[in-house]
XYZ file of C-alpha atoms in Angstrom:
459
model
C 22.584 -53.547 3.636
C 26.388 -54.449 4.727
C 25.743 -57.499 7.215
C 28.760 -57.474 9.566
C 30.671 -60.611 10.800
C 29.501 -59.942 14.677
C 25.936 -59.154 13.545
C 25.485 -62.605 11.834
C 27.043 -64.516 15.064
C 25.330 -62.343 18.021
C 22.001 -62.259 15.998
C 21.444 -65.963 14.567
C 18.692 -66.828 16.775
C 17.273 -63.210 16.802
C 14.073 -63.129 14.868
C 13.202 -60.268 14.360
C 17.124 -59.412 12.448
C 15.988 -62.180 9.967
C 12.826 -60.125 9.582
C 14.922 -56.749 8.597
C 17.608 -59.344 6.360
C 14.523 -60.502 4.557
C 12.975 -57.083 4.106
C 15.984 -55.363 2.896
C 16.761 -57.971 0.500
C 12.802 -57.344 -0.580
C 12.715 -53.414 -0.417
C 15.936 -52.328 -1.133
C 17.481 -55.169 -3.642
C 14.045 -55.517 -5.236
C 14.090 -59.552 -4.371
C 10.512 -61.162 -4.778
C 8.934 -61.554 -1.499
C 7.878 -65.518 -2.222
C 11.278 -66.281 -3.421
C 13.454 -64.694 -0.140
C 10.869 -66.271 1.990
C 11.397 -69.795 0.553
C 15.164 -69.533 0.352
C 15.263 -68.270 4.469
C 12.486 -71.152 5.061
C 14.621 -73.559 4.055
C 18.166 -72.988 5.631
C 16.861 -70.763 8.651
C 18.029 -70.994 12.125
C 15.180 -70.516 14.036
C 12.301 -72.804 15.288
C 8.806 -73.243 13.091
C 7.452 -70.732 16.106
C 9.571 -67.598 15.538
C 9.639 -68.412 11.645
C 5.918 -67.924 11.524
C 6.323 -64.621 13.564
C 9.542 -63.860 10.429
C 7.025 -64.244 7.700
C 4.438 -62.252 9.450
C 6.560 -59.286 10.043
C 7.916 -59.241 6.646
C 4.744 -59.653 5.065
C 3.073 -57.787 6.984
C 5.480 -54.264 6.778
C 5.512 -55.181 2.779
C 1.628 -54.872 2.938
C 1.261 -51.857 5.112
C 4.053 -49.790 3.828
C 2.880 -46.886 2.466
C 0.074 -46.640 5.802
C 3.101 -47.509 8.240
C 5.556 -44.334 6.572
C 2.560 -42.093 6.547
C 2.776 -43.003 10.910
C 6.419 -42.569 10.543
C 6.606 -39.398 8.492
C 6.414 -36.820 11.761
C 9.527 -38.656 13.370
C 11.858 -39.392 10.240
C 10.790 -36.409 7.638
C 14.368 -34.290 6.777
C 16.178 -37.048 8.328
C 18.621 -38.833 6.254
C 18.560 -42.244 7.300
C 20.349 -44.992 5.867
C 17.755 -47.844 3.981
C 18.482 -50.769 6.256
C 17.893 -48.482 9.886
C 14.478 -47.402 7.773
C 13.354 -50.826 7.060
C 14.067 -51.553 10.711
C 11.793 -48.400 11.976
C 9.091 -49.776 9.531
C 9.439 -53.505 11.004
C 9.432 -52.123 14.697
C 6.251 -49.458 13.604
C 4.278 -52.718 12.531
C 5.076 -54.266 15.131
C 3.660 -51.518 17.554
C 0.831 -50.782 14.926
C -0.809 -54.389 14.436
C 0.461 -57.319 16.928
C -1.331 -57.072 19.986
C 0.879 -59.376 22.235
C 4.092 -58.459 21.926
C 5.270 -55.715 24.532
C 6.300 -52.231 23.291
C 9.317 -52.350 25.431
C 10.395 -55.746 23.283
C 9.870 -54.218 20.470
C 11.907 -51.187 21.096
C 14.551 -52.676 22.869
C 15.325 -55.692 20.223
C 15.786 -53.241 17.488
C 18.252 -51.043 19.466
C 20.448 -54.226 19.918
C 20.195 -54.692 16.158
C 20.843 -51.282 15.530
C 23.829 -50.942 17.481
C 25.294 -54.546 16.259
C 24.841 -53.736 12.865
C 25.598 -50.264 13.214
C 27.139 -48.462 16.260
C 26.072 -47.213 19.497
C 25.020 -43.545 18.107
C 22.733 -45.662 15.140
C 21.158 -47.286 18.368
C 20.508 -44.012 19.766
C 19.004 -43.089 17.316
C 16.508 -45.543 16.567
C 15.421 -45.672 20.256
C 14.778 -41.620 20.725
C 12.869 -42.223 17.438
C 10.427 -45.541 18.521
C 10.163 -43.985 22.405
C 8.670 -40.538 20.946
C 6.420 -43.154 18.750
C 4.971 -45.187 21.461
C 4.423 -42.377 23.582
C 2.595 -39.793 20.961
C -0.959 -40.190 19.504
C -0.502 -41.834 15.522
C -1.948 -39.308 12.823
C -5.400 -40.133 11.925
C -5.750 -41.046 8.241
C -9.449 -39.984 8.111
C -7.535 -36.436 8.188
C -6.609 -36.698 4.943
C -8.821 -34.493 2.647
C -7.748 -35.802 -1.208
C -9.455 -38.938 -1.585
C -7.020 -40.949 -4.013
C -4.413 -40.226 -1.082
C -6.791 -41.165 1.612
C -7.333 -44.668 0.085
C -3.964 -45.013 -0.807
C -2.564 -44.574 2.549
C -5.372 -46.202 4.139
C -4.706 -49.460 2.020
C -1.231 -49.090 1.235
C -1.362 -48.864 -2.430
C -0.060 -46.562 -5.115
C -2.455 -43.878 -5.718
C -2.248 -44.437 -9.725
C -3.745 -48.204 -8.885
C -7.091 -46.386 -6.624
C -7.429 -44.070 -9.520
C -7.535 -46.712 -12.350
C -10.533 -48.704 -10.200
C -12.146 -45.280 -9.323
C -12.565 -45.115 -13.052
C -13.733 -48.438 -13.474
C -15.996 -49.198 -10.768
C -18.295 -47.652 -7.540
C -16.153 -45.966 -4.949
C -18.064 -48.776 -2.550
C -16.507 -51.487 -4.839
C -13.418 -50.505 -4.891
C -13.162 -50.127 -0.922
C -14.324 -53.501 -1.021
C -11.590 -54.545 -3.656
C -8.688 -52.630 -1.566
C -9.822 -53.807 2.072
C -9.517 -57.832 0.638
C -5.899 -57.017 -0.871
C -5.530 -56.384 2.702
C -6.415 -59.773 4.191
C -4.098 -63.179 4.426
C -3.944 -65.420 1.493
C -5.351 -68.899 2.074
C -3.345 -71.650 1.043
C -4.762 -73.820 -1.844
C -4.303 -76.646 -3.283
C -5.902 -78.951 -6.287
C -5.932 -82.545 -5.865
C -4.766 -84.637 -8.393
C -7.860 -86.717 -9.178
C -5.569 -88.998 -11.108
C -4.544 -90.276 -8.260
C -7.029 -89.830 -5.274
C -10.807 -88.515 -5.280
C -10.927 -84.716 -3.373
C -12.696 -86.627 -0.444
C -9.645 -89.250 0.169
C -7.241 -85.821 0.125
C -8.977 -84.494 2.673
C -9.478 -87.311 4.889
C -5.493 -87.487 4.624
C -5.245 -84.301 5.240
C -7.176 -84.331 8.041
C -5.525 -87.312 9.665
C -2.478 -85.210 9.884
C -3.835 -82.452 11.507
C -4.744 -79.961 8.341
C -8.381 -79.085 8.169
C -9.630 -78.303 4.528
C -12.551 -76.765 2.662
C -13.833 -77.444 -0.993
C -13.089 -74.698 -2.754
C -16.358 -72.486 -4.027
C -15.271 -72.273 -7.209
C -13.042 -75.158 -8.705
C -14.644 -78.845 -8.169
C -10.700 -80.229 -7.934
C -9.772 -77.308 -5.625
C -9.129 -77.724 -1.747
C -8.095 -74.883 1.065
C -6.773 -75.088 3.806
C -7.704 -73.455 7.031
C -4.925 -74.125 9.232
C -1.348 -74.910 7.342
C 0.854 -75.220 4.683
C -0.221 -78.416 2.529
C 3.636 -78.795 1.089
C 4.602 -80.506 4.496
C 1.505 -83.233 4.176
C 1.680 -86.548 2.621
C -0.784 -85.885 -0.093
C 2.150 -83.104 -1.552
C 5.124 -85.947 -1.195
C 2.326 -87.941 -2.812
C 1.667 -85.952 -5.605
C -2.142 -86.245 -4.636
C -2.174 -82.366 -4.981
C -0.214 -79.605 -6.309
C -0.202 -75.865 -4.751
C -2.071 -73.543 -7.091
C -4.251 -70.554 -6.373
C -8.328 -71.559 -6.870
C -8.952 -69.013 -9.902
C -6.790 -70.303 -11.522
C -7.876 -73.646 -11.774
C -10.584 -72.486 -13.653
C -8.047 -72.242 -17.240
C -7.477 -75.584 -18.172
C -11.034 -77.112 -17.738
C -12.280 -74.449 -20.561
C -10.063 -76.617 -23.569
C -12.831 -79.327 -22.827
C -10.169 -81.756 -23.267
C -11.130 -85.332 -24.466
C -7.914 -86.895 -23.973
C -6.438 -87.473 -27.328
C -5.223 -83.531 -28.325
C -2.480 -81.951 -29.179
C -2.096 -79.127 -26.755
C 0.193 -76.064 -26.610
C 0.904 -74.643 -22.854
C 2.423 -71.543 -24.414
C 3.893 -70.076 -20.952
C 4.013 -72.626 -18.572
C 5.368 -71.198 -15.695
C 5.193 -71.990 -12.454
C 3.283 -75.333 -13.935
C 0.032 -75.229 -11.994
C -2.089 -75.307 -15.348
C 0.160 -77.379 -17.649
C 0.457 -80.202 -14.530
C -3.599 -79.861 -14.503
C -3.717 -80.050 -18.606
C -1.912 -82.749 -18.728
C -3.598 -84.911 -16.115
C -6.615 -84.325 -18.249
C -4.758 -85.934 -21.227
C -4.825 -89.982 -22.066
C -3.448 -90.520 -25.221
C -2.598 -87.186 -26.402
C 0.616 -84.618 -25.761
C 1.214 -81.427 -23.916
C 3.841 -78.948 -24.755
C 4.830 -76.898 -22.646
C 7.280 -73.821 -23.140
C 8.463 -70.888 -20.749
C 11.286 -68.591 -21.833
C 12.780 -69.036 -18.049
C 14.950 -72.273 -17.952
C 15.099 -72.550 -13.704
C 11.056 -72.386 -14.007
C 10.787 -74.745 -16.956
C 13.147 -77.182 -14.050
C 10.615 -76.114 -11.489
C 7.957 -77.206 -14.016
C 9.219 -80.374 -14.760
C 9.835 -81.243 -11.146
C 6.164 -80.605 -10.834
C 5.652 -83.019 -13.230
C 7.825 -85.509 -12.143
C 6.117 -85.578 -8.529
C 2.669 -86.205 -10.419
C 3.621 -88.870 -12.563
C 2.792 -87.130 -15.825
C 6.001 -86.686 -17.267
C 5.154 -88.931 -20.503
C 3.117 -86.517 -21.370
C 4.549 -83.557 -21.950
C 7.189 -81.767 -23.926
C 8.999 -79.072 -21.659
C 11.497 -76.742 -23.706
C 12.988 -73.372 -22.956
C 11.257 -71.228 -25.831
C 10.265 -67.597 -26.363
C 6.260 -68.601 -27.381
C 6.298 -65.702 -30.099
C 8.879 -67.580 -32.140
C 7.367 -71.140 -31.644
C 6.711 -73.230 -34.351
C 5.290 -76.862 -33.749
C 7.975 -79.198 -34.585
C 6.477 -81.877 -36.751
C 4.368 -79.047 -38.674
C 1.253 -80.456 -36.899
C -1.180 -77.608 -35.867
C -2.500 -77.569 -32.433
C -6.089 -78.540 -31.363
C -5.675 -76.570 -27.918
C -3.914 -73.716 -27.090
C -3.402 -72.053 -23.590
C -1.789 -68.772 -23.388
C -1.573 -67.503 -20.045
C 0.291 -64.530 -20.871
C 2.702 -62.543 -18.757
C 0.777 -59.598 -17.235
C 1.146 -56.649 -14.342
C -0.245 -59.344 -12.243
C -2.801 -56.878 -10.440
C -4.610 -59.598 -9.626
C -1.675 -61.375 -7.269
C -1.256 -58.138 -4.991
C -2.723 -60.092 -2.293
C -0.351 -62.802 -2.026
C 2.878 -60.502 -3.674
C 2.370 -56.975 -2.187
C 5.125 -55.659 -3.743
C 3.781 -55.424 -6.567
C 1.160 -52.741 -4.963
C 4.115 -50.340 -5.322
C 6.520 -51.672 -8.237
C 4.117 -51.354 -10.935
C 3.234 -48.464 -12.955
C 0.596 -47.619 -15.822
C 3.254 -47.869 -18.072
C 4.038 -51.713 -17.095
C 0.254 -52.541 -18.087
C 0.763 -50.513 -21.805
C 4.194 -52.199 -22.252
C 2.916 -55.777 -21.670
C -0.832 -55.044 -23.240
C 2.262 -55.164 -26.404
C 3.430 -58.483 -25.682
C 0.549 -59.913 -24.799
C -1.122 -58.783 -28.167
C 2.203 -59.724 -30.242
C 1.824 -63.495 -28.354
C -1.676 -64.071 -29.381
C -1.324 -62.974 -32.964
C 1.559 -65.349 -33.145
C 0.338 -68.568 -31.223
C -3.585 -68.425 -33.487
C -1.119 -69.468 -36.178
C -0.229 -72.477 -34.732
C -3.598 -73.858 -34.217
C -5.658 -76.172 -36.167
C -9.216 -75.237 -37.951
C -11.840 -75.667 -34.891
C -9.338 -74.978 -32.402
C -9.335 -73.018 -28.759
C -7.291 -70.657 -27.655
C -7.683 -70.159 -24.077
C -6.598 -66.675 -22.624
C -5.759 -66.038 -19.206
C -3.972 -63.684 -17.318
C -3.541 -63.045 -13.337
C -4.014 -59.252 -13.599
C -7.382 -56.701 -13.654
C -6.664 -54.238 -16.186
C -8.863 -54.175 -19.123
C -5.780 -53.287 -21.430
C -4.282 -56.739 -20.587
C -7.911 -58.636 -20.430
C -10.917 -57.616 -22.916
C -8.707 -54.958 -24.740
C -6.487 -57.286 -25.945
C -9.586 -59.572 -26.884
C -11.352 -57.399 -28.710
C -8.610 -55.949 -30.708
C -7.219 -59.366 -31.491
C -11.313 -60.327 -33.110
C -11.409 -56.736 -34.861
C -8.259 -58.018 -37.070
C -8.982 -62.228 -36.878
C -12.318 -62.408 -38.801
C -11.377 -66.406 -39.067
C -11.831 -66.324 -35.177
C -15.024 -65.643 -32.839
C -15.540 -65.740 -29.143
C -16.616 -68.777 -27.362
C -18.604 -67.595 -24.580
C -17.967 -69.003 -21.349
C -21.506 -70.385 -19.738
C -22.630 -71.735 -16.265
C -24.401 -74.789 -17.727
C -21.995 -75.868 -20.414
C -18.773 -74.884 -18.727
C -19.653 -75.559 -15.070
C -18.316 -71.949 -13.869
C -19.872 -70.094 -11.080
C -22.557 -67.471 -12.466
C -21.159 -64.489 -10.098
C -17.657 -64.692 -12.439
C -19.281 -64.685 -15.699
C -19.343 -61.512 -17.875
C -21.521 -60.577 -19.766
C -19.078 -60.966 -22.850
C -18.719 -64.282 -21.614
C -15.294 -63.981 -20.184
C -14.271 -65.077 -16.667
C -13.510 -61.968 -14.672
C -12.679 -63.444 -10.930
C -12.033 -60.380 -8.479
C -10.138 -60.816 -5.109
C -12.558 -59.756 -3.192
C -15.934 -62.624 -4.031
C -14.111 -65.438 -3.347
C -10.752 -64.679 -1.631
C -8.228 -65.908 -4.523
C -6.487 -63.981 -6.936
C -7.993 -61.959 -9.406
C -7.994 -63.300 -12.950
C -9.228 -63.095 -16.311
C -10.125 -65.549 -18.657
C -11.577 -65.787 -22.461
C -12.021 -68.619 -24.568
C -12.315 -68.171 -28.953
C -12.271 -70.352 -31.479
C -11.101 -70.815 -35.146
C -13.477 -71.202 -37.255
C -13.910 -74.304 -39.091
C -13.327 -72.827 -42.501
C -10.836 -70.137 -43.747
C -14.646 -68.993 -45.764
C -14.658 -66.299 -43.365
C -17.548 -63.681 -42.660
């Protein structure tokens, strides 16, 4: 979108133009949705009211998209619109669609002004004739729509080749299950750094500030909140808790971790699980690598904040090529590998629409090429721990199995209730962790844990 001069002067306090900036840069420059957010959050304009109603918008178009153009469709279709006056119908549609107490009139009438600022008086015609005829016309049902895969898809805003791969998988009732908690708000969570203060003294800070908290279901260290963003409390300035998603705090309590190991974090990024390795470590060493060098700096300011920087190794390092430095073999090895990341679609929408079937073969690749490469790194007796944030079974037990099939010197650890302390309801039967959005309302994940055997006398 070309922003110009008069639009950025007339429209600085006009929320609902830094809803369509953010959503362009999102849609149509393929920005992630986190990352724009954060950047606006932290230079905007506007007051902590209207930048709540920002973020809503813009997530909330980005997660109704394909539902919101299928309402659209009858006023746009054969019209060649230009992508910025398009994201601008689809922010004004949601607006109309799903937030009860703003006016229509508002609505309308705000995006004509941005219309004709950023464009000229016959764009602003435009986009009013087209929002009037919407508020006054009956939507299109989506019930109406006979093919099932494009019922769902419309219904739940999500690429039909996504409803078809869990159609396969699982009961049509479990997958409306799966599709209708994509659909719901992320909770913010948090795990406290028990290094520092006990879960209960978090929350009593917390709470003295005005955040209410719950224990997390699933993760003994894990908090969530209810009512705000823990990065503005004391306890984040603190370093008495770092922002990480509950499933995922599952990983690094599976290396059983005594204190005294020599651990491999083989992709580190964004630091949640090598921050919680290494506050499990005493005496021993983490090394952490990530082939991204501004999230290796995110990493380490992570670490910095918690005070665990002496213990850990960060370096900018593709994992497949990795060789331990001193020739030392690892007792512990975490690979959380890069993935479709299926499982985040809740709290990154986008990525409801930008990934294909072919993404999930192309990285089932990589992540098979990482394992082969990082069980060579670690000692006889060793764990690798395998974890990914996606739901595919190419990227999760495919990539297991295979990898056994060709490592006789390796077997599976399974993961139990009474020796691991891990919920029963997200234990397979394999004994992986399989976590799905929808049981516990965090992001999906996978996890596996195998071992080396003690002796290269294999079976």
């Amino acid at each position: 979108m070309k922003i110009k001069q008069r639009s950025k002067k007339q429209l600085i306090k006009n929320l609902r133009w830094h809803s369509l900036v953010l959503l362009d840069k999102i849609e149509n420059q393929n920005e992630f949705s986190n990352v724009a957010i954060d950047d606006f959050l932290k230079n905007t304009p506007l007051d902590e009211r209207d930048n709540r109603l920002v973020v809503q918008i813009v997530y909330g178009v980005i997660q109704n998209k394909l539902t919101i153009d299928y309402y659209l469709a009858p006023y746009v279709s054969g019209k060649k619109l230009d992508d910025w006056v398009l994201t601008l119908l689809r922010a004004s549609v949601y607006q109309l669609v799903y937030l009860d107490r703003i006016p229509s009139h508002a609505v309308v009438n705000e995006a004509v002004q941005i219309a004709k600022t950023n464009g000229h008086g016959g764009v602003g015609n435009f986009v009013n004739a087209i929002l009037r005829r919407f508020t006054r016309t009956e939507r299109l049902d989506i019930d109406d729509i006979e093919n099932k895969t494009e019922r769902l898809s419309v219904k739940y805003s999500i690429s039909p080749w996504i409803v078809d791969y869990f159609l396969k998988h699982q009961t049509a009732q479990e997958v409306n299950e799966l599709l209708e908690s994509l659909q719901q708000v992320p909770f913010v969570s948090a795990r406290v750094n028990t290094n520092k203060k006990s879960r209960k003294e978090v929350m009593e800070s917390l709470y003295s500030e005005g955040f209410d908290t719950l224990e997390s279901e699933i993760s003994t260290v894990g908090i969530r909140s209810v009512n705000g963003n823990l990065i503005h409390s004391t306890a984040f300035k603190e370093g008495w808790l770092t922002i990480q998603d509950e499933s995922s705090m599952l990983v690094a309590p599976l290396g059983h971790i005594s204190g005294d190991e020599k651990i491999l974090d083989a992709c580190s990024a964004p630091g949640g699980k090598a921050t919680h390795i290494a506050t499990l470590l005493e005496t021993g060493h983490l090394t952490a690598l990530d082939l991204s060098e501004p999230k290796i700096k995110r990493v380490n300011e992570h670490m910095e904040r918690l005070g665990l920087s002496e213990r850990v190794t960060l370096k900018v390092e593709d994992a497949k090529k990795h060789e331990a430095s001193d020739g030392q073999l690892y007792d512990t090895i975490y690979l959380d590998a890069p993935c479709s990341g299926l499982g985040l679609m809740r709290r990154k929408p986008e990525i409801k629409y930008d990934k294909t079937y072919q993404d999930v073969k192309d990285l089932s690749q990589i992540q098979t090429d990482l394992i082969n490469h990082v069980s060579t790194l670690l000692k006889p007796g060793g764990k690798i721990i395998y974890s990914t944030c996606t739901m595919s079974y190419e990227e999760n037990e495919e990539i297991v199995n295979s990898f056994l099939e060709t490592h006789n010197n390796f077997m599976q650890s399974p993961i139990t209730t009474e020796h691991d302390n891990v919920n029963a309801d997200l234990i397979t039967d394999e004994g992986n962790i399989r976590v799905w959005p929808q049981q516990f309302q965090t992001d999906g994940f996978f996890i596996s844990r195998l071992v080396k055997k003690d002796t290269e006398d294999v079976d």
